[in-house]
């Protein structure tokens, strides 16, 4: 029987809850924390608490921010008539590497997935409809991952936004099918943006 | 320019400091923390602090424990005349899976590595010598990884302990050379224990 230390197991369990961290990696991370000087571990714990306290969703685009309204939404140089719709904040960072894009964003907070139990009600769709409904938006670019969930969400959005007479486009399939937007290189993302298509429904 | 949020970057930096966690993984983990309910993030921070407060080194074997003396050192069924010397607490857990081993342990807290600047003074060697010097120890089994650092440490220990007339043995090379003890399967570890050899110096 391997020796078990409760406080170590509890810490490893916390690491294990993070996306993509397996049991073995989690235990290694817990040991790494024990190897840290006490002050360093305290800084780590503090960083977790401060991130949760300081960071919240931008009330306009739903992206993460530590300000009242995020820097992209308040930037006067951005074109508010074009909204790029993404699943999560990581996708905003990926898109921001494409310097050609000067519009704003809308972060859905996920994708429609019947298998995972994510329904349209779980996404920030009402907030998007409100932005589009005020009449100043000309185009909504859907930049969800090219997966079943991404496609389902794209089609749902196209139908949802049609009554408002806005152009709904979709990033071109320059992105390798089945891949994650976060790992696409800048050239691929730029091409996908340039070749974007009207969404048929 | 990708958007940067200070509290998020600080948190990602903390994850990045953990062994084996790259920059991209660290950022994913930081996002995962933001996705947690507030109470869950608080439990995470608390787990880090409690692990550091509750867990310390056993004054006898130097392994990690949340008790005054660790459960292995206080177990009356363990044979105190055989000490298995390992680099770190993870190796104790690996060895404990070998049910044939009923001796005790000594955790060095590292391996001699001139390249990494780890000298014999950085390891818990004086504590090991004190245990061997009291005369009740018959055998010291060196169970360091079969790497250059492990071999260097093994030869150093053999010379250090020779004056005390104790048998110094080394796990047999059943362990694949260059591998990590933590990932060895139980059968391989058992064979390595059975085929252990006297260390020549």
GROMACS .gro file of C-alpha atoms in nm:
model
  402
    1UNK     CA    1   0.000   0.000   0.000
    2UNK     CA    2   0.136   0.338  -0.104
    3UNK     CA    3   0.144   0.590   0.177
    4UNK     CA    4  -0.138   0.843   0.163
    5UNK     CA    5  -0.125   1.195   0.305
    6UNK     CA    6  -0.469   1.356   0.318
    7UNK     CA    7  -0.364   1.719   0.255
    8UNK     CA    8  -0.154   1.605  -0.043
    9UNK     CA    9  -0.439   1.398  -0.188
   10UNK     CA   10  -0.680   1.691  -0.151
   11UNK     CA   11  -0.438   1.923  -0.332
   12UNK     CA   12  -0.378   1.668  -0.612
   13UNK     CA   13  -0.756   1.630  -0.648
   14UNK     CA   14  -0.786   2.006  -0.704
   15UNK     CA   15  -0.525   1.998  -0.981
   16UNK     CA   16  -0.699   1.691  -1.127
   17UNK     CA   17  -1.018   1.895  -1.168
   18UNK     CA   18  -0.845   2.128  -1.418
   19UNK     CA   19  -0.914   2.057  -1.786
   20UNK     CA   20  -0.650   1.826  -1.936
   21UNK     CA   21  -0.475   1.739  -1.607
   22UNK     CA   22  -0.467   1.363  -1.538
   23UNK     CA   23  -0.424   1.195  -1.199
   24UNK     CA   24  -0.049   1.138  -1.235
   25UNK     CA   25   0.020   1.495  -1.351
   26UNK     CA   26  -0.199   1.629  -1.071
   27UNK     CA   27   0.004   1.438  -0.810
   28UNK     CA   28   0.329   1.572  -0.961
   29UNK     CA   29   0.195   1.926  -0.939
   30UNK     CA   30   0.093   1.874  -0.575
   31UNK     CA   31   0.448   1.755  -0.496
   32UNK     CA   32   0.586   2.059  -0.682
   33UNK     CA   33   0.381   2.284  -0.453
   34UNK     CA   34   0.532   2.111  -0.148
   35UNK     CA   35   0.879   2.175  -0.294
   36UNK     CA   36   0.807   2.548  -0.319
   37UNK     CA   37   0.916   2.792  -0.050
   38UNK     CA   38   0.620   2.880   0.176
   39UNK     CA   39   0.600   3.239   0.041
   40UNK     CA   40   0.580   3.108  -0.316
   41UNK     CA   41   0.292   2.873  -0.229
   42UNK     CA   42   0.116   3.165  -0.059
   43UNK     CA   43   0.159   3.373  -0.375
   44UNK     CA   44   0.009   3.085  -0.575
   45UNK     CA   45  -0.297   3.063  -0.349
   46UNK     CA   46  -0.330   3.443  -0.360
   47UNK     CA   47  -0.309   3.444  -0.742
   48UNK     CA   48  -0.606   3.204  -0.758
   49UNK     CA   49  -0.816   3.418  -0.524
   50UNK     CA   50  -0.722   3.748  -0.695
   51UNK     CA   51  -0.795   3.614  -1.043
   52UNK     CA   52  -1.143   3.515  -0.926
   53UNK     CA   53  -1.202   3.850  -0.754
   54UNK     CA   54  -1.060   4.084  -1.021
   55UNK     CA   55  -1.169   3.912  -1.342
   56UNK     CA   56  -1.530   3.909  -1.460
   57UNK     CA   57  -1.723   3.913  -1.790
   58UNK     CA   58  -1.739   4.232  -1.995
   59UNK     CA   59  -2.109   4.336  -1.987
   60UNK     CA   60  -2.095   4.417  -2.361
   61UNK     CA   61  -1.906   4.129  -2.527
   62UNK     CA   62  -1.896   3.874  -2.237
   63UNK     CA   63  -1.518   3.834  -2.271
   64UNK     CA   64  -1.308   3.816  -1.953
   65UNK     CA   65  -1.173   4.147  -1.827
   66UNK     CA   66  -1.044   4.315  -1.512
   67UNK     CA   67  -1.202   4.647  -1.616
   68UNK     CA   68  -1.564   4.771  -1.613
   69UNK     CA   69  -1.588   4.726  -1.990
   70UNK     CA   70  -1.311   4.538  -2.175
   71UNK     CA   71  -1.036   4.726  -2.368
   72UNK     CA   72  -1.164   4.600  -2.705
   73UNK     CA   73  -1.520   4.723  -2.647
   74UNK     CA   74  -1.393   5.065  -2.530
   75UNK     CA   75  -1.133   5.105  -2.809
   76UNK     CA   76  -1.259   5.390  -3.035
   77UNK     CA   77  -1.059   5.248  -3.330
   78UNK     CA   78  -1.265   4.925  -3.341
   79UNK     CA   79  -1.551   4.887  -3.587
   80UNK     CA   80  -1.869   4.821  -3.386
   81UNK     CA   81  -2.066   4.727  -3.698
   82UNK     CA   82  -1.884   4.391  -3.721
   83UNK     CA   83  -1.914   4.136  -3.440
   84UNK     CA   84  -1.704   3.820  -3.437
   85UNK     CA   85  -1.881   3.548  -3.236
   86UNK     CA   86  -1.654   3.299  -3.054
   87UNK     CA   87  -1.703   3.016  -2.805
   88UNK     CA   88  -1.462   3.135  -2.535
   89UNK     CA   89  -1.199   3.398  -2.436
   90UNK     CA   90  -0.912   3.184  -2.573
   91UNK     CA   91  -1.062   3.219  -2.921
   92UNK     CA   92  -1.062   3.601  -2.882
   93UNK     CA   93  -0.689   3.588  -2.816
   94UNK     CA   94  -0.640   3.367  -3.123
   95UNK     CA   95  -0.841   3.607  -3.343
   96UNK     CA   96  -0.659   3.913  -3.207
   97UNK     CA   97  -0.338   3.778  -3.363
   98UNK     CA   98  -0.506   3.840  -3.700
   99UNK     CA   99  -0.425   4.208  -3.739
  100UNK     CA  100  -0.672   4.240  -4.031
  101UNK     CA  101  -0.962   4.209  -3.791
  102UNK     CA  102  -1.071   4.546  -3.651
  103UNK     CA  103  -1.427   4.462  -3.545
  104UNK     CA  104  -1.550   4.367  -3.197
  105UNK     CA  105  -1.638   4.030  -3.035
  106UNK     CA  106  -1.910   3.834  -2.867
  107UNK     CA  107  -1.813   3.544  -2.640
  108UNK     CA  108  -2.085   3.279  -2.620
  109UNK     CA  109  -1.935   3.094  -2.323
  110UNK     CA  110  -1.957   2.756  -2.495
  111UNK     CA  111  -2.112   2.581  -2.796
  112UNK     CA  112  -2.445   2.402  -2.837
  113UNK     CA  113  -2.384   2.034  -2.760
  114UNK     CA  114  -2.680   1.800  -2.703
  115UNK     CA  115  -2.436   1.524  -2.599
  116UNK     CA  116  -2.273   1.741  -2.330
  117UNK     CA  117  -2.611   1.882  -2.229
  118UNK     CA  118  -2.530   2.238  -2.345
  119UNK     CA  119  -2.845   2.404  -2.483
  120UNK     CA  120  -2.886   2.749  -2.644
  121UNK     CA  121  -3.015   2.873  -2.305
  122UNK     CA  122  -2.668   2.808  -2.156
  123UNK     CA  123  -2.501   3.050  -2.402
  124UNK     CA  124  -2.488   3.431  -2.403
  125UNK     CA  125  -2.733   3.449  -2.696
  126UNK     CA  126  -2.981   3.702  -2.557
  127UNK     CA  127  -2.693   3.948  -2.506
  128UNK     CA  128  -2.590   3.897  -2.871
  129UNK     CA  129  -2.945   3.946  -2.999
  130UNK     CA  130  -2.971   4.270  -2.798
  131UNK     CA  131  -2.652   4.401  -2.959
  132UNK     CA  132  -2.771   4.313  -3.309
  133UNK     CA  133  -3.125   4.441  -3.246
  134UNK     CA  134  -3.013   4.803  -3.204
  135UNK     CA  135  -2.956   4.824  -3.583
  136UNK     CA  136  -2.593   4.939  -3.598
  137UNK     CA  137  -2.448   4.593  -3.667
  138UNK     CA  138  -2.391   4.507  -4.036
  139UNK     CA  139  -2.215   4.172  -4.009
  140UNK     CA  140  -2.183   3.889  -3.760
  141UNK     CA  141  -1.882   3.665  -3.829
  142UNK     CA  142  -1.916   3.323  -3.668
  143UNK     CA  143  -1.573   3.198  -3.561
  144UNK     CA  144  -1.657   2.878  -3.378
  145UNK     CA  145  -1.437   2.569  -3.409
  146UNK     CA  146  -1.505   2.363  -3.726
  147UNK     CA  147  -1.657   2.076  -3.526
  148UNK     CA  148  -2.010   1.936  -3.499
  149UNK     CA  149  -2.080   2.164  -3.200
  150UNK     CA  150  -1.934   2.464  -3.384
  151UNK     CA  151  -2.146   2.394  -3.693
  152UNK     CA  152  -2.462   2.336  -3.491
  153UNK     CA  153  -2.410   2.665  -3.308
  154UNK     CA  154  -2.337   2.843  -3.636
  155UNK     CA  155  -2.661   2.724  -3.797
  156UNK     CA  156  -2.859   2.809  -3.483
  157UNK     CA  157  -2.712   3.163  -3.480
  158UNK     CA  158  -2.784   3.215  -3.850
  159UNK     CA  159  -3.155   3.139  -3.796
  160UNK     CA  160  -3.167   3.343  -3.478
  161UNK     CA  161  -3.017   3.655  -3.640
  162UNK     CA  162  -3.192   3.638  -3.980
  163UNK     CA  163  -3.496   3.846  -3.872
  164UNK     CA  164  -3.262   4.140  -3.800
  165UNK     CA  165  -3.139   4.164  -4.162
  166UNK     CA  166  -2.776   4.132  -4.059
  167UNK     CA  167  -2.518   3.946  -4.274
  168UNK     CA  168  -2.419   3.629  -4.092
  169UNK     CA  169  -2.087   3.487  -4.218
  170UNK     CA  170  -1.870   3.196  -4.110
  171UNK     CA  171  -1.488   3.164  -4.110
  172UNK     CA  172  -1.378   2.975  -4.424
  173UNK     CA  173  -1.262   2.616  -4.395
  174UNK     CA  174  -0.899   2.717  -4.403
  175UNK     CA  175  -0.892   2.584  -4.050
  176UNK     CA  176  -0.823   2.207  -4.055
  177UNK     CA  177  -1.152   2.029  -3.982
  178UNK     CA  178  -1.172   1.888  -3.627
  179UNK     CA  179  -0.890   2.111  -3.500
  180UNK     CA  180  -0.897   2.363  -3.219
  181UNK     CA  181  -0.905   2.732  -3.315
  182UNK     CA  182  -0.658   2.810  -3.037
  183UNK     CA  183  -0.385   2.610  -3.211
  184UNK     CA  184  -0.439   2.747  -3.562
  185UNK     CA  185  -0.144   2.951  -3.693
  186UNK     CA  186  -0.191   3.315  -3.787
  187UNK     CA  187  -0.165   3.259  -4.162
  188UNK     CA  188  -0.438   2.993  -4.157
  189UNK     CA  189  -0.658   3.216  -3.943
  190UNK     CA  190  -0.601   3.513  -4.175
  191UNK     CA  191  -0.700   3.306  -4.481
  192UNK     CA  192  -1.004   3.170  -4.302
  193UNK     CA  193  -1.108   3.527  -4.224
  194UNK     CA  194  -1.058   3.645  -4.584
  195UNK     CA  195  -1.254   3.352  -4.732
  196UNK     CA  196  -1.549   3.379  -4.494
  197UNK     CA  197  -1.888   3.277  -4.640
  198UNK     CA  198  -2.254   3.364  -4.591
  199UNK     CA  199  -2.416   3.098  -4.371
  200UNK     CA  200  -2.696   2.908  -4.547
  201UNK     CA  201  -2.971   2.778  -4.330
  202UNK     CA  202  -0.210   4.232  -3.000
  203UNK     CA  203  -0.372   3.969  -2.785
  204UNK     CA  204  -0.558   4.109  -2.487
  205UNK     CA  205  -0.369   4.078  -2.159
  206UNK     CA  206  -0.531   4.062  -1.813
  207UNK     CA  207  -0.277   4.107  -1.534
  208UNK     CA  208  -0.442   3.881  -1.273
  209UNK     CA  209  -0.482   3.607  -1.536
  210UNK     CA  210  -0.117   3.636  -1.645
  211UNK     CA  211   0.001   3.620  -1.282
  212UNK     CA  212  -0.204   3.305  -1.222
  213UNK     CA  213  -0.079   3.142  -1.544
  214UNK     CA  214   0.278   3.227  -1.440
  215UNK     CA  215   0.225   3.040  -1.111
  216UNK     CA  216   0.104   2.729  -1.296
  217UNK     CA  217   0.398   2.766  -1.537
  218UNK     CA  218   0.640   2.738  -1.243
  219UNK     CA  219   0.522   2.380  -1.172
  220UNK     CA  220   0.745   2.104  -1.306
  221UNK     CA  221   0.634   1.988  -1.652
  222UNK     CA  222   0.375   2.264  -1.710
  223UNK     CA  223   0.443   2.468  -2.026
  224UNK     CA  224   0.318   2.821  -2.100
  225UNK     CA  225   0.020   2.710  -2.307
  226UNK     CA  226  -0.093   2.450  -2.050
  227UNK     CA  227  -0.046   2.705  -1.772
  228UNK     CA  228  -0.275   2.952  -1.950
  229UNK     CA  229  -0.538   2.679  -2.001
  230UNK     CA  230  -0.526   2.597  -1.630
  231UNK     CA  231  -0.565   2.965  -1.539
  232UNK     CA  232  -0.874   2.985  -1.762
  233UNK     CA  233  -1.004   2.666  -1.598
  234UNK     CA  234  -0.975   2.836  -1.257
  235UNK     CA  235  -1.181   3.130  -1.388
  236UNK     CA  236  -1.447   2.883  -1.505
  237UNK     CA  237  -1.473   2.735  -1.154
  238UNK     CA  238  -1.743   2.847  -0.911
  239UNK     CA  239  -1.594   3.093  -0.656
  240UNK     CA  240  -1.621   2.839  -0.370
  241UNK     CA  241  -1.428   2.582  -0.573
  242UNK     CA  242  -1.144   2.829  -0.643
  243UNK     CA  243  -1.137   2.913  -0.271
  244UNK     CA  244  -1.109   2.542  -0.189
  245UNK     CA  245  -0.819   2.519  -0.438
  246UNK     CA  246  -0.632   2.811  -0.276
  247UNK     CA  247  -0.702   2.663   0.068
  248UNK     CA  248  -0.570   2.319  -0.041
  249UNK     CA  249  -0.239   2.479  -0.140
  250UNK     CA  250  -0.204   2.660   0.193
  251UNK     CA  251  -0.308   2.357   0.401
  252UNK     CA  252  -0.072   2.121   0.221
  253UNK     CA  253   0.217   2.356   0.300
  254UNK     CA  254   0.110   2.394   0.665
  255UNK     CA  255   0.024   2.030   0.744
  256UNK     CA  256   0.292   1.843   0.549
  257UNK     CA  257   0.657   1.838   0.657
  258UNK     CA  258   0.952   1.598   0.646
  259UNK     CA  259   0.961   1.295   0.880
  260UNK     CA  260   1.255   1.361   1.117
  261UNK     CA  261   1.366   0.996   1.079
  262UNK     CA  262   1.342   0.912   0.706
  263UNK     CA  263   1.289   1.264   0.559
  264UNK     CA  264   0.982   1.150   0.368
  265UNK     CA  265   0.679   1.381   0.353
  266UNK     CA  266   0.421   1.327   0.626
  267UNK     CA  267   0.139   1.503   0.809
  268UNK     CA  268   0.226   1.323   1.134
  269UNK     CA  269   0.510   1.374   1.387
  270UNK     CA  270   0.689   1.067   1.252
  271UNK     CA  271   0.569   0.904   0.928
  272UNK     CA  272   0.350   0.587   0.934
  273UNK     CA  273   0.628   0.373   0.782
  274UNK     CA  274   0.886   0.469   1.046
  275UNK     CA  275   0.636   0.405   1.329
  276UNK     CA  276   0.505   0.076   1.185
  277UNK     CA  277   0.624  -0.202   1.424
  278UNK     CA  278   0.604  -0.458   1.141
  279UNK     CA  279   0.875  -0.286   0.934
  280UNK     CA  280   1.233  -0.413   0.946
  281UNK     CA  281   1.453  -0.125   1.067
  282UNK     CA  282   1.775  -0.311   0.978
  283UNK     CA  283   1.714  -0.248   0.604
  284UNK     CA  284   1.702   0.106   0.469
  285UNK     CA  285   1.601   0.178   0.109
  286UNK     CA  286   1.752   0.507  -0.006
  287UNK     CA  287   1.551   0.705  -0.264
  288UNK     CA  288   1.574   1.048  -0.425
  289UNK     CA  289   1.225   1.176  -0.343
  290UNK     CA  290   0.885   1.090  -0.188
  291UNK     CA  291   0.745   0.979  -0.526
  292UNK     CA  292   1.001   0.696  -0.529
  293UNK     CA  293   0.881   0.582  -0.183
  294UNK     CA  294   0.530   0.546  -0.325
  295UNK     CA  295   0.669   0.348  -0.621
  296UNK     CA  296   0.865   0.115  -0.390
  297UNK     CA  297   0.567   0.067  -0.157
  298UNK     CA  298   0.383  -0.103  -0.443
  299UNK     CA  299   0.643  -0.382  -0.415
  300UNK     CA  300   0.486  -0.581  -0.134
  301UNK     CA  301   0.806  -0.784  -0.090
  302UNK     CA  302   0.981  -0.484   0.062
  303UNK     CA  303   0.929  -0.462   0.439
  304UNK     CA  304   1.225  -0.242   0.536
  305UNK     CA  305   1.223   0.134   0.596
  306UNK     CA  306   1.329   0.432   0.379
  307UNK     CA  307   1.557   0.730   0.359
  308UNK     CA  308   1.463   1.017   0.127
  309UNK     CA  309   1.766   1.213   0.004
  310UNK     CA  310   1.569   1.505  -0.134
  311UNK     CA  311   1.750   1.491  -0.470
  312UNK     CA  312   2.049   1.336  -0.647
  313UNK     CA  313   2.408   1.458  -0.685
  314UNK     CA  314   2.425   1.654  -1.012
  315UNK     CA  315   2.727   1.875  -1.088
  316UNK     CA  316   2.544   2.011  -1.394
  317UNK     CA  317   2.239   2.119  -1.196
  318UNK     CA  318   2.461   2.241  -0.911
  319UNK     CA  319   2.336   1.978  -0.662
  320UNK     CA  320   2.622   1.874  -0.429
  321UNK     CA  321   2.626   1.609  -0.153
  322UNK     CA  322   2.573   1.894   0.098
  323UNK     CA  323   2.230   1.959  -0.055
  324UNK     CA  324   2.110   1.605   0.025
  325UNK     CA  325   1.996   1.450   0.357
  326UNK     CA  326   2.319   1.250   0.391
  327UNK     CA  327   2.416   1.341   0.747
  328UNK     CA  328   2.075   1.214   0.862
  329UNK     CA  329   2.140   0.884   0.678
  330UNK     CA  330   2.489   0.846   0.827
  331UNK     CA  331   2.345   0.905   1.177
  332UNK     CA  332   2.091   0.626   1.122
  333UNK     CA  333   2.355   0.383   0.996
  334UNK     CA  334   2.607   0.482   1.267
  335UNK     CA  335   2.391   0.348   1.551
  336UNK     CA  336   2.485  -0.007   1.443
  337UNK     CA  337   2.141  -0.165   1.397
  338UNK     CA  338   2.136  -0.129   1.017
  339UNK     CA  339   2.251  -0.436   0.819
  340UNK     CA  340   2.177  -0.327   0.464
  341UNK     CA  341   2.128  -0.006   0.269
  342UNK     CA  342   1.952  -0.060  -0.065
  343UNK     CA  343   2.012   0.225  -0.308
  344UNK     CA  344   1.703   0.276  -0.524
  345UNK     CA  345   1.791   0.586  -0.721
  346UNK     CA  346   1.695   0.621  -1.089
  347UNK     CA  347   1.935   0.441  -1.330
  348UNK     CA  348   2.067   0.771  -1.468
  349UNK     CA  349   2.407   0.943  -1.445
  350UNK     CA  350   2.291   1.136  -1.137
  351UNK     CA  351   2.153   0.818  -0.979
  352UNK     CA  352   2.478   0.629  -1.043
  353UNK     CA  353   2.694   0.914  -0.914
  354UNK     CA  354   2.488   0.933  -0.597
  355UNK     CA  355   2.501   0.554  -0.557
  356UNK     CA  356   2.884   0.545  -0.577
  357UNK     CA  357   2.911   0.839  -0.340
  358UNK     CA  358   2.684   0.666  -0.086
  359UNK     CA  359   2.876   0.339  -0.113
  360UNK     CA  360   3.203   0.514  -0.019
  361UNK     CA  361   3.034   0.718   0.252
  362UNK     CA  362   2.878   0.415   0.423
  363UNK     CA  363   3.168   0.166   0.384
  364UNK     CA  364   3.340   0.262   0.715
  365UNK     CA  365   3.027   0.148   0.903
  366UNK     CA  366   3.053  -0.212   0.776
  367UNK     CA  367   2.701  -0.208   0.634
  368UNK     CA  368   2.606  -0.390   0.311
  369UNK     CA  369   2.535  -0.133   0.042
  370UNK     CA  370   2.331  -0.275  -0.246
  371UNK     CA  371   2.177  -0.126  -0.559
  372UNK     CA  372   1.852  -0.216  -0.737
  373UNK     CA  373   1.928  -0.445  -1.033
  374UNK     CA  374   1.910  -0.307  -1.384
  375UNK     CA  375   1.569  -0.456  -1.439
  376UNK     CA  376   1.460  -0.094  -1.462
  377UNK     CA  377   1.501   0.031  -1.821
  378UNK     CA  378   1.812   0.254  -1.831
  379UNK     CA  379   1.733   0.625  -1.852
  380UNK     CA  380   1.375   0.578  -1.729
  381UNK     CA  381   1.203   0.727  -1.427
  382UNK     CA  382   1.146   0.498  -1.127
  383UNK     CA  383   0.802   0.647  -1.077
  384UNK     CA  384   0.684   0.501  -1.408
  385UNK     CA  385   0.829   0.151  -1.365
  386UNK     CA  386   0.565  -0.122  -1.337
  387UNK     CA  387   0.544  -0.335  -1.024
  388UNK     CA  388   0.682  -0.652  -1.185
  389UNK     CA  389   0.992  -0.469  -1.310
  390UNK     CA  390   1.041  -0.311  -0.969
  391UNK     CA  391   1.001  -0.646  -0.795
  392UNK     CA  392   1.264  -0.808  -1.023
  393UNK     CA  393   1.498  -0.515  -0.971
  394UNK     CA  394   1.462  -0.557  -0.595
  395UNK     CA  395   1.526  -0.934  -0.609
  396UNK     CA  396   1.836  -0.896  -0.830
  397UNK     CA  397   1.995  -0.619  -0.624
  398UNK     CA  398   2.378  -0.615  -0.624
  399UNK     CA  399   2.660  -0.509  -0.389
  400UNK     CA  400   2.786  -0.166  -0.499
  401UNK     CA  401   3.154  -0.174  -0.609
  402UNK     CA  402   3.346   0.143  -0.551
   0.00000   0.00000   0.00000
